[in-house]
PDB file of C-alpha atoms in Angstrom:
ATOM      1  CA  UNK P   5      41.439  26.825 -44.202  1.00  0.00           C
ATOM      2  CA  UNK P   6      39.246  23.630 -43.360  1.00  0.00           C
ATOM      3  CA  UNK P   7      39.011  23.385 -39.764  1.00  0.00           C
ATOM      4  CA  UNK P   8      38.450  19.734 -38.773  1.00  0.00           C
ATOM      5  CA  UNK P   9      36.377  20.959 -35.454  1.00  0.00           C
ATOM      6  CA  UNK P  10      34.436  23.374 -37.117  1.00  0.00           C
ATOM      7  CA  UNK P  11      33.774  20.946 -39.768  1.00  0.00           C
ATOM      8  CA  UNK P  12      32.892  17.706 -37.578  1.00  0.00           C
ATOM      9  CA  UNK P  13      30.245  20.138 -35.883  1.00  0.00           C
ATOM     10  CA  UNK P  14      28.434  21.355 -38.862  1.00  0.00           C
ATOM     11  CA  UNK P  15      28.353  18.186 -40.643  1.00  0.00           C
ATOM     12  CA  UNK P  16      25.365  16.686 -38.698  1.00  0.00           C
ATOM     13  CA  UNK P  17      22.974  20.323 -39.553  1.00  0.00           C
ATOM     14  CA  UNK P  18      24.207  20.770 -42.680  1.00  0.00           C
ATOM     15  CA  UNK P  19      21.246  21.927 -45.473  1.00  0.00           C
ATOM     16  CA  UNK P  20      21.172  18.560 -46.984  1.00  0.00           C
ATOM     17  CA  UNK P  21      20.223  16.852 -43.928  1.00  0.00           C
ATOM     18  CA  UNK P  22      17.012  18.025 -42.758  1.00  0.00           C
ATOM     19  CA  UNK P  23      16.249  16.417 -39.857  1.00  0.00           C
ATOM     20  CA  UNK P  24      19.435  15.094 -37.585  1.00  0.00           C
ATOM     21  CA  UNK P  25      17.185  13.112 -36.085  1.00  0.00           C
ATOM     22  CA  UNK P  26      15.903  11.716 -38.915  1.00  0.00           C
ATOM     23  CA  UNK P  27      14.301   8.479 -38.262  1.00  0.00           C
ATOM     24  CA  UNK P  28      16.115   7.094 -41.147  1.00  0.00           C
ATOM     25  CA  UNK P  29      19.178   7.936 -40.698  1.00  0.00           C
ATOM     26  CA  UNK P  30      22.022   5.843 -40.070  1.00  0.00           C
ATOM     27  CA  UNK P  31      23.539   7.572 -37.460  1.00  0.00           C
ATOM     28  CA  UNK P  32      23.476   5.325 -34.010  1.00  0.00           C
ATOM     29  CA  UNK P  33      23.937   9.029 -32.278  1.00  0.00           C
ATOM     30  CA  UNK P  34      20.674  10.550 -33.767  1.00  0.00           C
ATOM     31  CA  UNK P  35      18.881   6.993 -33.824  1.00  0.00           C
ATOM     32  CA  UNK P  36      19.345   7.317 -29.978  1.00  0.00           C
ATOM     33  CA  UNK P  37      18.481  10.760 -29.405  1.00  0.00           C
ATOM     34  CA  UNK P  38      15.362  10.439 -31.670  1.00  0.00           C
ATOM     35  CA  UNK P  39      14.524   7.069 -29.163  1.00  0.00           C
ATOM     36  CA  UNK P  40      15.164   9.209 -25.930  1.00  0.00           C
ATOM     37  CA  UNK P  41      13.030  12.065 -27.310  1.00  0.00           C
ATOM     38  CA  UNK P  42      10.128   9.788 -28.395  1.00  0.00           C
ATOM     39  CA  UNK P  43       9.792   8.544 -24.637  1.00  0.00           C
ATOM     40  CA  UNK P  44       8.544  12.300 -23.946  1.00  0.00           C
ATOM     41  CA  UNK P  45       6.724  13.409 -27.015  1.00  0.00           C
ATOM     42  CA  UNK P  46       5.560  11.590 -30.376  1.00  0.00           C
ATOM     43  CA  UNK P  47       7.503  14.282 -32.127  1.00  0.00           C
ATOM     44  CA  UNK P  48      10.175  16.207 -30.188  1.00  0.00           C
ATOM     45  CA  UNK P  49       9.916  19.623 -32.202  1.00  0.00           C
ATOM     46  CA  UNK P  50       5.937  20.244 -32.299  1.00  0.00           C
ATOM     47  CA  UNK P  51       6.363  20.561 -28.736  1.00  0.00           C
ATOM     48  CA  UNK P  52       3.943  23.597 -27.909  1.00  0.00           C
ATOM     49  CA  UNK P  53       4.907  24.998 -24.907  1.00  0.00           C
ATOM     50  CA  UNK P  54       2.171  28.050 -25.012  1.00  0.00           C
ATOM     51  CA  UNK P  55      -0.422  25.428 -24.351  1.00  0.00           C
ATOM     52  CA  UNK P  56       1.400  23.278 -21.623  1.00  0.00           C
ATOM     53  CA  UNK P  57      -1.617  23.486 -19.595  1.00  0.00           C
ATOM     54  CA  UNK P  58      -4.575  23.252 -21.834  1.00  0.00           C
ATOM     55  CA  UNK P  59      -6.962  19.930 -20.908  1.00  0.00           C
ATOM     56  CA  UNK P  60      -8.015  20.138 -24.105  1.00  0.00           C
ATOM     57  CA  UNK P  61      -4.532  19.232 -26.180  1.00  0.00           C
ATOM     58  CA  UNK P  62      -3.722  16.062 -27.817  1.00  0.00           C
ATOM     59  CA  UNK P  63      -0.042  15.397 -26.811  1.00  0.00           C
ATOM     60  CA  UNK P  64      -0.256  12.686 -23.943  1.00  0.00           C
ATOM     61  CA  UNK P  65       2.456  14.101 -22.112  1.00  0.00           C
ATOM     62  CA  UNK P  66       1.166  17.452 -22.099  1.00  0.00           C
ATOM     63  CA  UNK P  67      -2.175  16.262 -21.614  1.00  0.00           C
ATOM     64  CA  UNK P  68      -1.455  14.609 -18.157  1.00  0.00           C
ATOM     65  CA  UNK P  69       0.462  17.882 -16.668  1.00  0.00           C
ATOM     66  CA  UNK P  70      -3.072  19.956 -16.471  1.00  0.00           C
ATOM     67  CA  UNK P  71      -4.641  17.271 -14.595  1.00  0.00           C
ATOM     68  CA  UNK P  72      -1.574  17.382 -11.891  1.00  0.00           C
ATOM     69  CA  UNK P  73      -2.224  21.074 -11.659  1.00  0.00           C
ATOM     70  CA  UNK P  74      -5.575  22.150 -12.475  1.00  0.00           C
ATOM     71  CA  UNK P  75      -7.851  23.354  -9.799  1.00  0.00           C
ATOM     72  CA  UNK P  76     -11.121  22.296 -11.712  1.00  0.00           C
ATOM     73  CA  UNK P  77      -9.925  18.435 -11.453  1.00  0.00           C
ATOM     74  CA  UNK P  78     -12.131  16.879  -8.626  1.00  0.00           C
ATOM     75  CA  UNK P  79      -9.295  14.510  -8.390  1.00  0.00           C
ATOM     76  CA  UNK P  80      -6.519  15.135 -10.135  1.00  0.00           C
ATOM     77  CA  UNK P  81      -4.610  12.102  -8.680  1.00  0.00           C
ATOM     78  CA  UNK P  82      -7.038   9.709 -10.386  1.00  0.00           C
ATOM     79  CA  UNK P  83      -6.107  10.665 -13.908  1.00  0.00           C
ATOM     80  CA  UNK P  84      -5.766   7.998 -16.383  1.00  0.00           C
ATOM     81  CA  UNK P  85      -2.398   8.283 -18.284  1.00  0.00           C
ATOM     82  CA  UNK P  86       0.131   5.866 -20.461  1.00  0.00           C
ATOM     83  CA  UNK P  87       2.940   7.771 -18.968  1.00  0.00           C
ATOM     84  CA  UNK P  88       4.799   6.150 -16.459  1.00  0.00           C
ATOM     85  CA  UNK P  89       6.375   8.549 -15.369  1.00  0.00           C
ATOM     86  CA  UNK P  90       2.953  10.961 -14.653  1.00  0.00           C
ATOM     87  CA  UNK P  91       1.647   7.842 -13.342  1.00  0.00           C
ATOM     88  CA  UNK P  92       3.951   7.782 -10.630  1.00  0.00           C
ATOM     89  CA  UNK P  93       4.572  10.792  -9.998  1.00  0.00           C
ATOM     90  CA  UNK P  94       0.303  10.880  -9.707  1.00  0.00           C
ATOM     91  CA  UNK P  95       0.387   7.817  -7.435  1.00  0.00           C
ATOM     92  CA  UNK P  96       3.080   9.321  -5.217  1.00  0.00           C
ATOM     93  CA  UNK P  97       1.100  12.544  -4.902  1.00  0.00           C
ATOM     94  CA  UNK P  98      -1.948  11.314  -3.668  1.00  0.00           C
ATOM     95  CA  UNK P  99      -0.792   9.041  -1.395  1.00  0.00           C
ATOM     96  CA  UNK P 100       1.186  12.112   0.128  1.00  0.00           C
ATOM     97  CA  UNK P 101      -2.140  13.873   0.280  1.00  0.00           C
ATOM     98  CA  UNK P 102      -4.229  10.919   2.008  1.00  0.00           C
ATOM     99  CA  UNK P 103      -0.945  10.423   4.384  1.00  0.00           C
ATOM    100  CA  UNK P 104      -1.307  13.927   5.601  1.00  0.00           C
ATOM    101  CA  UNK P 105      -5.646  13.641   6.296  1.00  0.00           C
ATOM    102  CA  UNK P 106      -4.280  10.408   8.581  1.00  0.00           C
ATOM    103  CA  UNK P 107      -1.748  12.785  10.378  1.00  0.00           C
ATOM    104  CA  UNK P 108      -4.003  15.414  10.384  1.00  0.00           C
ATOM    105  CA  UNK P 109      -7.211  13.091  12.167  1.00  0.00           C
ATOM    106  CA  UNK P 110      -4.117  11.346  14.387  1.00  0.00           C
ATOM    107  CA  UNK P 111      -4.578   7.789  12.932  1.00  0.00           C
ATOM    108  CA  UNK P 112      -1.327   8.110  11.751  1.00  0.00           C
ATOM    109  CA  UNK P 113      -0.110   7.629  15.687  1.00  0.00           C
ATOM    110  CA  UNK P 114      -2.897   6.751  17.702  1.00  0.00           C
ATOM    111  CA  UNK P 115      -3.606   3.505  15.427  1.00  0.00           C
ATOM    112  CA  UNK P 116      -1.089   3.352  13.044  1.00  0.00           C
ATOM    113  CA  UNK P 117       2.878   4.115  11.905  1.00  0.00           C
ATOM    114  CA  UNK P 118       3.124   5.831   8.669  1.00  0.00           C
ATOM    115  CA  UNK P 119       2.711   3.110   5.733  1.00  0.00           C
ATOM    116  CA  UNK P 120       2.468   4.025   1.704  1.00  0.00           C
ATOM    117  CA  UNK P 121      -1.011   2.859   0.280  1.00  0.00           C
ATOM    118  CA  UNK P 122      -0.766  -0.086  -2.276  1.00  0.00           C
ATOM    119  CA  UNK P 123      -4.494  -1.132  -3.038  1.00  0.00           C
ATOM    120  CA  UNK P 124      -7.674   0.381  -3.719  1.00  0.00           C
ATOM    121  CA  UNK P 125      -9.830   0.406  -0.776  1.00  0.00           C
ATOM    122  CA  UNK P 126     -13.181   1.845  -0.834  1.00  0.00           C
ATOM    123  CA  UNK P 127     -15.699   1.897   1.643  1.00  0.00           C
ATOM    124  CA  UNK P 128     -19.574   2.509   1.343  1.00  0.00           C
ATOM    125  CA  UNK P 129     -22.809   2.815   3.519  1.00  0.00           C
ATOM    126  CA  UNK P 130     -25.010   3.140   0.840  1.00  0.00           C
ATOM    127  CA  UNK P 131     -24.474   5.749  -1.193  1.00  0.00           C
ATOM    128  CA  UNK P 132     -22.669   7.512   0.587  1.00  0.00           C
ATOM    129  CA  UNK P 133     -18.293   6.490   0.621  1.00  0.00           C
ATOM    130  CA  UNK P 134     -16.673   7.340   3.245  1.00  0.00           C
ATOM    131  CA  UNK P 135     -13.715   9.822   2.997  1.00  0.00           C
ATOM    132  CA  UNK P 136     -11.270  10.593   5.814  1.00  0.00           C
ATOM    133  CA  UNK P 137     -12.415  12.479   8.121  1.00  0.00           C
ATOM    134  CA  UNK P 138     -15.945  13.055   7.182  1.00  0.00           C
ATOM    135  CA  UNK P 139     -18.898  12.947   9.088  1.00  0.00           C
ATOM    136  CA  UNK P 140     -21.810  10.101  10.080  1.00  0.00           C
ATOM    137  CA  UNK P 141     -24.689   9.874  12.171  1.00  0.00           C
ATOM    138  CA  UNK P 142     -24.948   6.513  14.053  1.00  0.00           C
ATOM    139  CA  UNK P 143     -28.463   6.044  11.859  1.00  0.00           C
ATOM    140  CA  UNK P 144     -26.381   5.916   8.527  1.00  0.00           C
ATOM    141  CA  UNK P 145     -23.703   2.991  10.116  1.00  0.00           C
ATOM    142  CA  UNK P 146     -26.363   1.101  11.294  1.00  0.00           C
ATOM    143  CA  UNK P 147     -25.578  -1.881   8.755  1.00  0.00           C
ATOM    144  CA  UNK P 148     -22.275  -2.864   7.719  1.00  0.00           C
ATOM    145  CA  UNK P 149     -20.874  -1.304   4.972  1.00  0.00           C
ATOM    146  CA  UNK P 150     -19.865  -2.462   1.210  1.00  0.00           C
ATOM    147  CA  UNK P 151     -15.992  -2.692   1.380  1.00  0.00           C
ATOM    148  CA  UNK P 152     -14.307  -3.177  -2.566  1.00  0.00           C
ATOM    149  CA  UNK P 153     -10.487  -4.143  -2.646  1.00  0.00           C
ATOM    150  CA  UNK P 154      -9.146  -3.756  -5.593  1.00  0.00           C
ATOM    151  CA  UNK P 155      -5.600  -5.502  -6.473  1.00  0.00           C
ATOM    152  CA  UNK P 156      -5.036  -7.886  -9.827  1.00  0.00           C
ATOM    153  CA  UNK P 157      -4.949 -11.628  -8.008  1.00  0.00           C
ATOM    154  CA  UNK P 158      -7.640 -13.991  -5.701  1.00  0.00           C
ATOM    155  CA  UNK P 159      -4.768 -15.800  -4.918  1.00  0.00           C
ATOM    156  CA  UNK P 160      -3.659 -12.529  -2.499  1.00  0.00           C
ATOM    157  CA  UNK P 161      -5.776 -12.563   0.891  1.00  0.00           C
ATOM    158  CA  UNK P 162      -6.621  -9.585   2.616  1.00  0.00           C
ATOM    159  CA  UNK P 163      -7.308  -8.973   6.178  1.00  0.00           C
ATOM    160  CA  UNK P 164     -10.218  -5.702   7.491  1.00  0.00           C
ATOM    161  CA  UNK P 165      -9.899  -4.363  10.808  1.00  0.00           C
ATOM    162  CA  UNK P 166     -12.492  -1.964  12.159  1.00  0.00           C
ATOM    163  CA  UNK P 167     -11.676  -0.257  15.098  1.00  0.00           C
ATOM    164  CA  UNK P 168     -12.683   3.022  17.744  1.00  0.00           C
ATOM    165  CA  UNK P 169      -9.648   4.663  19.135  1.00  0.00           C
ATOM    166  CA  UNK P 170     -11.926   7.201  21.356  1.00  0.00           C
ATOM    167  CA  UNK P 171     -13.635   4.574  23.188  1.00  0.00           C
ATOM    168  CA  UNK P 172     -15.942   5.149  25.709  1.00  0.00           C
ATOM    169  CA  UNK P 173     -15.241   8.835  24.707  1.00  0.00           C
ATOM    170  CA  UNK P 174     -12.046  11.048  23.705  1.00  0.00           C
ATOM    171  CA  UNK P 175     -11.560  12.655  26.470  1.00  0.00           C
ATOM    172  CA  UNK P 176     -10.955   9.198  28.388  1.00  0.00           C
ATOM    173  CA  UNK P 177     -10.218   6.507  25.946  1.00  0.00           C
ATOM    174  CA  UNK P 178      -9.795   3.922  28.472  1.00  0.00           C
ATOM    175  CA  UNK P 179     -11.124   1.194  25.881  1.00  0.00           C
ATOM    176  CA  UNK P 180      -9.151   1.677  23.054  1.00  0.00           C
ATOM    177  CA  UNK P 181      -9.255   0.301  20.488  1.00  0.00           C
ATOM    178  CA  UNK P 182     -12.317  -0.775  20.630  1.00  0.00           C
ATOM    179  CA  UNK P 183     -13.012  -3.265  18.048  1.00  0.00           C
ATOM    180  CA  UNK P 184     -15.983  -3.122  15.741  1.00  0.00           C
ATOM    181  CA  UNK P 185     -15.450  -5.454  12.691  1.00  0.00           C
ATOM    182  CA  UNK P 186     -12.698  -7.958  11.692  1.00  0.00           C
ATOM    183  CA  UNK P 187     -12.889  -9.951   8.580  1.00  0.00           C
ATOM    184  CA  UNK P 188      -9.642 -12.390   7.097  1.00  0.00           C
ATOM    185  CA  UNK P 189      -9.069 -14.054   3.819  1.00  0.00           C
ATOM    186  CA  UNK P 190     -10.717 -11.357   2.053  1.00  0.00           C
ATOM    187  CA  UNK P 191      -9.468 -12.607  -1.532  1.00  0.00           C
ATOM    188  CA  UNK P 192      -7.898  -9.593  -3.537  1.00  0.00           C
ATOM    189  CA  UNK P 193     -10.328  -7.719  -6.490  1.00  0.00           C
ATOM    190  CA  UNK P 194     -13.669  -8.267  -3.866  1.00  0.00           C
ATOM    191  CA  UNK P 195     -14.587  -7.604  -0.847  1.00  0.00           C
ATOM    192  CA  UNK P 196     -15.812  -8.298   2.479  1.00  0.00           C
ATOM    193  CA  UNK P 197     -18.384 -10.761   1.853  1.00  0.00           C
ATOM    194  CA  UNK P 198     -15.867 -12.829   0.512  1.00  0.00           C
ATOM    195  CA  UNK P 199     -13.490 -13.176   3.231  1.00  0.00           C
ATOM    196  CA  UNK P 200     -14.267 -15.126   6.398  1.00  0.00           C
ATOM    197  CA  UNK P 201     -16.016 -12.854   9.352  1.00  0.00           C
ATOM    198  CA  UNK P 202     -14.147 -13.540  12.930  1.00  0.00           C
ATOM    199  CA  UNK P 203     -15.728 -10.701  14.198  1.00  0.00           C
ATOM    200  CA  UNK P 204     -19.165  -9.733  13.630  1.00  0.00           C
ATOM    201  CA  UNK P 205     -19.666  -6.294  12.762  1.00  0.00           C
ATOM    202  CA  UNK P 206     -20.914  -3.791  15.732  1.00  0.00           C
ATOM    203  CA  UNK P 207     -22.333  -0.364  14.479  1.00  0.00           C
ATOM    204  CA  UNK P 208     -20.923   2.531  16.092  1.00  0.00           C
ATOM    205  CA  UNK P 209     -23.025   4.176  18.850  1.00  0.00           C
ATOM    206  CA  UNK P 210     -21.323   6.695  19.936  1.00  0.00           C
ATOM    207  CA  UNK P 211     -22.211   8.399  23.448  1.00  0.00           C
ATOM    208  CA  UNK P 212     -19.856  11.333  24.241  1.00  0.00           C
ATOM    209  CA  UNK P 213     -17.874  13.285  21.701  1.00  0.00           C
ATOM    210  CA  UNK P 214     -16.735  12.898  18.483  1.00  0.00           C
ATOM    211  CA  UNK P 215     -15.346   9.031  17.691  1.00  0.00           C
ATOM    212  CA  UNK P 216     -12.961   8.102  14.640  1.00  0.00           C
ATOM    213  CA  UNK P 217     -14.154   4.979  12.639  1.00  0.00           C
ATOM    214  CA  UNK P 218     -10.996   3.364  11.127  1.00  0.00           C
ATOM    215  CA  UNK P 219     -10.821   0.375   8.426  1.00  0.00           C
ATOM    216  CA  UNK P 220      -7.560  -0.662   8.339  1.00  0.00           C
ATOM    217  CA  UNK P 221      -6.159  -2.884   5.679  1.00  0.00           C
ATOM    218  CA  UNK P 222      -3.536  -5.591   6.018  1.00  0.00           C
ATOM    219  CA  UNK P 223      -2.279  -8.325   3.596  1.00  0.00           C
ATOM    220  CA  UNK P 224      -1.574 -11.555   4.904  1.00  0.00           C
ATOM    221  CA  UNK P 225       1.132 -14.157   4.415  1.00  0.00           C
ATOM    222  CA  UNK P 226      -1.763 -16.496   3.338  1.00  0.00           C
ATOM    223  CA  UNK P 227      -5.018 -18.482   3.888  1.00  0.00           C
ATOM    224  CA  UNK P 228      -5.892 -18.806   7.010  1.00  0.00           C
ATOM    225  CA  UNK P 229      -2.928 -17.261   8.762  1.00  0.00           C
ATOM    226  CA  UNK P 230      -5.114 -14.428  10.939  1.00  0.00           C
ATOM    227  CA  UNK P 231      -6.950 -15.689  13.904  1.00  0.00           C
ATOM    228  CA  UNK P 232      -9.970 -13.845  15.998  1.00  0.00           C
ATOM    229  CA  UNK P 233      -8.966 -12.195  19.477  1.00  0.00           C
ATOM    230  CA  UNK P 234     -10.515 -12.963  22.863  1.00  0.00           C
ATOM    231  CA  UNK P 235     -12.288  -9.463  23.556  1.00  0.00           C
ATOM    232  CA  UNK P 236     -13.261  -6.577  21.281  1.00  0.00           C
ATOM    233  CA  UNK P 237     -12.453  -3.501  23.655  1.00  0.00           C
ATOM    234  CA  UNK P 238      -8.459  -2.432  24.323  1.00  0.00           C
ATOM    235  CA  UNK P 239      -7.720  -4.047  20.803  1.00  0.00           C
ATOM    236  CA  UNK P 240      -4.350  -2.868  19.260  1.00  0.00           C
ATOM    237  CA  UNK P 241      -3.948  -2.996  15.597  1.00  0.00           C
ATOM    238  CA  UNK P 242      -0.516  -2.425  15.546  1.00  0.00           C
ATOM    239  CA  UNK P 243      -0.264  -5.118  17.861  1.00  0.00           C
ATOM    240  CA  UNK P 244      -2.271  -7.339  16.029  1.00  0.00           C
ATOM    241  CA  UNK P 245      -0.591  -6.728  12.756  1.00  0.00           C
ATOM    242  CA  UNK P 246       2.759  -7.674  14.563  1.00  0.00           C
ATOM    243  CA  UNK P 247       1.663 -10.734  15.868  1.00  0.00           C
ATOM    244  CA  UNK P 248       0.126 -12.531  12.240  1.00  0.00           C
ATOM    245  CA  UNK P 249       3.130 -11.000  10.358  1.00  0.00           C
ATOM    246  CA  UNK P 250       0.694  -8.846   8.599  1.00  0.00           C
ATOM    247  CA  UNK P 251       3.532  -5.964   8.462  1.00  0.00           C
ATOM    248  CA  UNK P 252       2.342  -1.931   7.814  1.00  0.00           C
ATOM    249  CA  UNK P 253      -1.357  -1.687   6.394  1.00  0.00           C
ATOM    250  CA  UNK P 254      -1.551  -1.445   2.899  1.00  0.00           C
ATOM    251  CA  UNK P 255      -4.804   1.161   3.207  1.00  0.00           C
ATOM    252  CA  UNK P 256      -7.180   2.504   5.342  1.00  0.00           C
ATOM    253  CA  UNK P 257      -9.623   5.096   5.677  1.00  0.00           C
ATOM    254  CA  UNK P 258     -11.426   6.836   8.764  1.00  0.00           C
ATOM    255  CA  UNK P 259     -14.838   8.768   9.089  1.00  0.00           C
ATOM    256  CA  UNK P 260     -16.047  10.716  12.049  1.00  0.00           C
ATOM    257  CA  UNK P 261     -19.428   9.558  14.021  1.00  0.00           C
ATOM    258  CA  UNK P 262     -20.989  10.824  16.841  1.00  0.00           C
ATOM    259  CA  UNK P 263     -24.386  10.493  18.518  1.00  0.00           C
ATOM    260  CA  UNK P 264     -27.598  11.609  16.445  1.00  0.00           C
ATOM    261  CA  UNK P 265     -28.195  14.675  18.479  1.00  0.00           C
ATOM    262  CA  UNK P 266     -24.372  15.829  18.406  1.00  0.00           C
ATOM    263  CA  UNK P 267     -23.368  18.630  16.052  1.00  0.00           C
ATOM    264  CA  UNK P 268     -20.345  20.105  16.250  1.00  0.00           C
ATOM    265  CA  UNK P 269     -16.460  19.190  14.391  1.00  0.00           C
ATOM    266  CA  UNK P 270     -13.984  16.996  15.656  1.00  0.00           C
ATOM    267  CA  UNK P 271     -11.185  19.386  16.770  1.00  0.00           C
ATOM    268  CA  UNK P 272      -8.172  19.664  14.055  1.00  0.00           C
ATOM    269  CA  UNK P 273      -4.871  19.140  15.660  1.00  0.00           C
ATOM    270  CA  UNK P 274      -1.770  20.842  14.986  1.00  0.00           C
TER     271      UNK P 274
END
């Protein structure tokens, strides 16, 4: 006895179709599933599982997970992928990680709320780029440093901020912040030197303890919206940021610097 059910369900795998997925079939049901499937692999059954890890395969989707997992990746969050779904999930990751090196160094609190990075800021003395939370000697700061913004339009204007929260000393911060280096209309994709210096910078010289250097990044509302403050010591970025309408930061970075005879590590906090 035909049983319409039974018969409606084997229809689509019976032996003379090989593939229900078929690209050229004229099913709008397959068509679709083949077009959802294609957004995760080229072909959705050679999916090899057994080498869902290897760095070595082919596959683009598979070839982005070991980079999200692998211990050998120096950076795993700066993987390039067409995925946009890796790439997002990449992006969301490392800002997580370089959130929790603010929290851990207390900028996140003593200078700044909690923001989500959206440009590429790197700074550079030299060689040498500075990382949160490592160290420098006051010898190696002595000149102001290369700062690269990255972003996709000159039309976007960018505002640094350079400041000491442990100023004279941690222990009795009675200065903070104190403020080393501010430079405005810093055009997006280049850097410092082509933005318009209100404050010239100061190099770090450290006395007592161990002082955090922060570069802050803001975006601003437009040319010349950001004007230079009266007095460089008990500066406020947040303050600062509220008054041009310059909103959360959208990077920063910190390093650690204390005098040239001070060894020693800047105490981790809870």
């Amino acid at each position: 006895m035909a049983d319409t059910f039974s018969w409606t369900m084997l229809e689509p795998f019976s032996p003379t179709t090989a593939n229900p997925f078929n690209t050229n079939t004229s099913d709008s049901f397959g068509s679709f599933m083949l077009d959802l499937l294609s957004l995760v692999t080229p072909d959705p059954f050679s999916l090899d599982t057994s080498n869902l890890f290897n760095p070595a395969m082919s596959d683009p989707y598979n070839s982005s997970m070991p980079n999200l997992f692998s211990l050998a990746t120096p950076n795993p969050f700066s993987s390039v992928t067409s995925d946009p779904f890796v790439s997002s999930m990449l992006n969301l990751l490392g800002m997580s990680r370089e959130r929790n090196t603010l929290e851990v160094g207390r900028v996140i609190g003593d200078v700044l709320e909690p923001f989500i990075r959206r440009v590429t800021f790197r700074v550079n003395y030299g060689r040498k780029e500075v990382t949160n939370g490592c160290e420098f000697k006051p010898f190696e700061v002595a000149n102001q440093p290369r700062i690269d913004i990255g972003g996709d339009d000159l039309r976007t204007f960018y505002t640094l901020v350079m400041v000491d929260p442990d100023a004279p000393s941690p222990s009795d911060p009675r200065l903070k912040e104190y403020l080393h280096w501010l430079v405005t209309d810093i055009p997006g994709t280049t850097g410092a030197t082509f933005g318009r210096e209100l404050v010239c910078y100061e190099s770090p010289r450290p006395t007592m303890g161990i002082h955090r250097m922060v570069f802050v990044l803001f975006q601003q509302l437009g040319r010349e919206t950001v004007y230079a403050p009266g007095w460089r010591q008990n500066f406020t970025t947040k303050d600062f940021a509220q008054t041009y309408n310059l909103g959360l930061p959208v990077a920063a970075v910190y390093f650690n610097c204390q005098r040239e005879s001070g060894c020693g590590g800047r105490r981790m906090y809870p």
